[in-house]
């Protein structure tokens, strides 16, 4: 037995995060349709509990890296939006088919004011739908803190600290594939782990929506 490893089964229940993510996806697709006139296919990947340093090293700039507060949870969380999502959404917003070809971008490439506006629209939809998805567990209030293009500058945790990563892979009608990551410090969800565990055992309490 590795005494230096932290057993996630003793803390946050990943199954409860999966349930929240499934609810979020249903709401998010509808939200994007209302705002950007696009409804991409969204597939959740397996929720990961990994070290923050291992997560950051696999990301390549430029990305839309947004630091947010999810009150009353402790600490800061990340919402990371792939540039493919940004450009596809921009194309859809102006009447295109969501092609948004990215090509090669330099690591220091900044987002234009219009691209930033699209990112903010996507974030608004994410915040609103995450709030609804979490509402059976806890009432969250989202606060935007800062934005970066390089994930190395968004240090919401020490590199050795554990984070919970929910990745949503999105595919447009033109087969462009990107991702949106929602990253919580593991410690921030520990105070609500009993609530998360009880919701998994009893269901989300909304049989009508099921």
XYZ file of C-alpha atoms in Angstrom:
210
model
C 0.000 0.000 0.000
C 1.343 3.430 -0.990
C 0.977 5.599 2.107
C 1.880 8.728 0.137
C -1.110 8.426 -2.175
C -4.476 9.929 -1.290
C -7.352 7.518 -1.761
C -10.111 9.447 -3.514
C -12.677 6.837 -2.453
C -12.318 8.138 1.102
C -13.232 11.657 0.018
C -15.138 13.072 -2.917
C -17.475 10.639 -4.678
C -16.652 10.788 -8.396
C -20.012 9.204 -9.248
C -21.783 12.289 -7.938
C -19.651 14.507 -10.204
C -20.670 12.309 -13.151
C -24.335 12.889 -12.352
C -23.808 16.642 -12.162
C -21.925 16.578 -15.476
C -24.709 14.670 -17.229
C -27.237 17.258 -16.058
C -24.892 20.056 -17.130
C -24.514 18.653 -20.662
C -28.276 18.615 -21.251
C -28.575 22.219 -20.140
C -25.409 23.402 -21.883
C -26.440 22.190 -25.359
C -29.724 24.076 -25.060
C -27.925 27.152 -23.761
C -25.507 27.207 -26.694
C -28.399 26.886 -29.132
C -30.097 29.939 -27.632
C -26.973 32.112 -27.639
C -24.792 30.937 -30.528
C -27.300 29.083 -32.734
C -25.180 25.966 -32.537
C -25.774 22.666 -30.779
C -22.580 20.589 -30.833
C -22.357 16.985 -29.746
C -20.939 16.976 -26.232
C -19.377 13.870 -24.732
C -18.106 13.731 -21.154
C -14.908 11.837 -20.501
C -14.129 9.957 -17.304
C -13.734 12.328 -14.367
C -10.084 12.382 -13.324
C -8.464 13.084 -9.983
C -4.870 13.990 -10.806
C -2.094 16.269 -9.633
C -2.439 19.834 -10.848
C 1.079 19.782 -12.283
C 0.268 16.709 -14.400
C -2.871 18.407 -15.722
C -1.126 21.666 -16.637
C 1.793 20.052 -18.459
C -0.536 18.446 -21.027
C -2.105 21.791 -22.038
C -0.689 23.842 -24.895
C -1.119 27.606 -25.209
C -3.000 29.503 -26.461
C -6.159 28.495 -24.603
C -8.950 30.422 -22.944
C -8.020 29.757 -19.309
C -10.483 31.365 -16.913
C -10.020 31.533 -13.148
C -13.340 31.603 -11.281
C -14.687 31.493 -7.748
C -17.528 29.083 -7.039
C -18.850 30.480 -3.779
C -19.243 29.064 -1.156
C -16.637 26.491 -2.212
C -13.113 27.297 -1.106
C -10.323 28.365 -3.422
C -10.365 28.967 -7.162
C -11.519 26.766 -10.034
C -10.651 26.772 -13.730
C -12.791 26.788 -16.851
C -10.537 26.000 -19.828
C -11.945 26.452 -23.334
C -10.090 25.050 -26.337
C -9.449 27.517 -29.184
C -11.339 25.163 -31.527
C -14.502 25.867 -29.506
C -13.869 29.618 -29.636
C -13.417 29.785 -33.423
C -16.246 27.349 -34.173
C -18.591 29.372 -31.963
C -17.479 32.597 -33.642
C -18.239 31.118 -37.072
C -21.678 29.925 -35.914
C -22.481 33.278 -34.317
C -22.015 35.036 -37.669
C -24.138 32.534 -39.578
C -21.544 29.941 -40.552
C -21.601 26.194 -40.015
C -19.168 26.146 -37.101
C -16.116 25.333 -39.192
C -13.772 27.699 -37.384
C -10.526 26.333 -38.822
C -7.772 27.112 -36.341
C -4.529 26.078 -37.991
C -1.261 26.731 -36.174
C -1.382 29.449 -33.529
C 1.659 30.888 -31.802
C 1.701 30.297 -28.017
C 1.559 34.053 -27.385
C -1.351 34.730 -29.714
C -3.908 36.942 -27.937
C -7.669 36.763 -28.465
C -9.241 39.614 -30.427
C -12.036 41.700 -28.836
C -14.664 39.769 -30.840
C -13.199 36.420 -29.828
C -13.128 37.596 -26.203
C -16.790 38.547 -26.499
C -17.621 35.036 -27.745
C -15.629 33.522 -24.857
C -17.589 35.637 -22.379
C -20.868 34.484 -23.947
C -19.792 30.850 -23.619
C -18.748 31.451 -20.005
C -22.122 33.006 -19.211
C -23.846 29.876 -20.515
C -21.439 27.622 -18.589
C -21.931 29.501 -15.313
C -25.709 29.554 -15.634
C -25.949 25.864 -16.478
C -23.411 24.752 -13.880
C -25.395 26.628 -11.259
C -28.536 24.734 -12.304
C -26.686 21.405 -12.487
C -25.320 21.835 -8.959
C -28.561 23.206 -7.493
C -29.780 19.830 -6.073
C -26.478 19.606 -4.157
C -25.609 23.186 -3.203
C -26.426 26.722 -4.345
C -23.373 28.114 -6.144
C -22.572 31.703 -7.062
C -20.003 32.173 -9.830
C -17.490 35.005 -9.851
C -15.111 35.586 -12.770
C -11.614 36.402 -11.473
C -9.158 36.530 -14.383
C -8.342 35.196 -17.841
C -5.090 33.843 -19.273
C -3.953 32.337 -22.558
C -1.164 30.305 -20.969
C -2.270 27.705 -18.398
C 1.103 28.036 -16.644
C -0.014 31.441 -15.375
C -3.246 30.124 -13.828
C -1.866 28.587 -10.662
C -5.007 27.800 -8.675
C -3.213 24.989 -6.794
C 0.274 23.777 -6.032
C 1.615 21.356 -8.615
C 1.474 18.475 -6.131
C -2.144 19.194 -5.078
C -4.958 17.033 -6.420
C -7.588 18.480 -8.738
C -10.832 17.045 -10.114
C -10.981 17.418 -13.897
C -14.230 17.146 -15.858
C -13.556 17.254 -19.608
C -16.335 17.762 -22.139
C -15.353 16.913 -25.704
C -17.412 18.839 -28.246
C -17.909 18.021 -31.901
C -19.513 20.439 -34.359
C -21.510 19.558 -37.443
C -18.324 19.950 -39.495
C -16.492 17.405 -37.277
C -14.299 19.971 -35.534
C -13.447 18.546 -32.113
C -12.432 20.599 -29.088
C -12.788 20.453 -25.340
C -13.984 22.365 -22.315
C -12.426 21.515 -18.947
C -13.867 22.348 -15.548
C -11.219 21.931 -12.875
C -11.879 21.980 -9.128
C -9.179 21.759 -6.456
C -9.806 18.501 -4.637
C -9.752 20.293 -1.286
C -12.536 22.678 -2.361
C -15.075 19.837 -2.675
C -14.152 18.043 0.540
C -16.474 20.187 2.722
C -19.465 19.097 0.577
C -18.479 15.446 0.128
C -21.261 14.244 2.432
C -23.815 16.147 0.354
C -22.392 14.630 -2.821
C -22.475 11.130 -1.375
C -26.071 11.463 -0.130
C -27.309 12.712 -3.507
C -25.852 9.659 -5.227
C -27.522 7.333 -2.739
C -30.948 8.989 -2.920
C -30.971 10.238 -6.528
C -31.217 13.859 -7.570
C -34.803 14.115 -6.380
C -36.167 15.141 -9.765
C -37.954 12.112 -11.133
C -39.950 14.218 -13.565
C -36.825 15.349 -15.422
C -35.501 11.777 -15.432
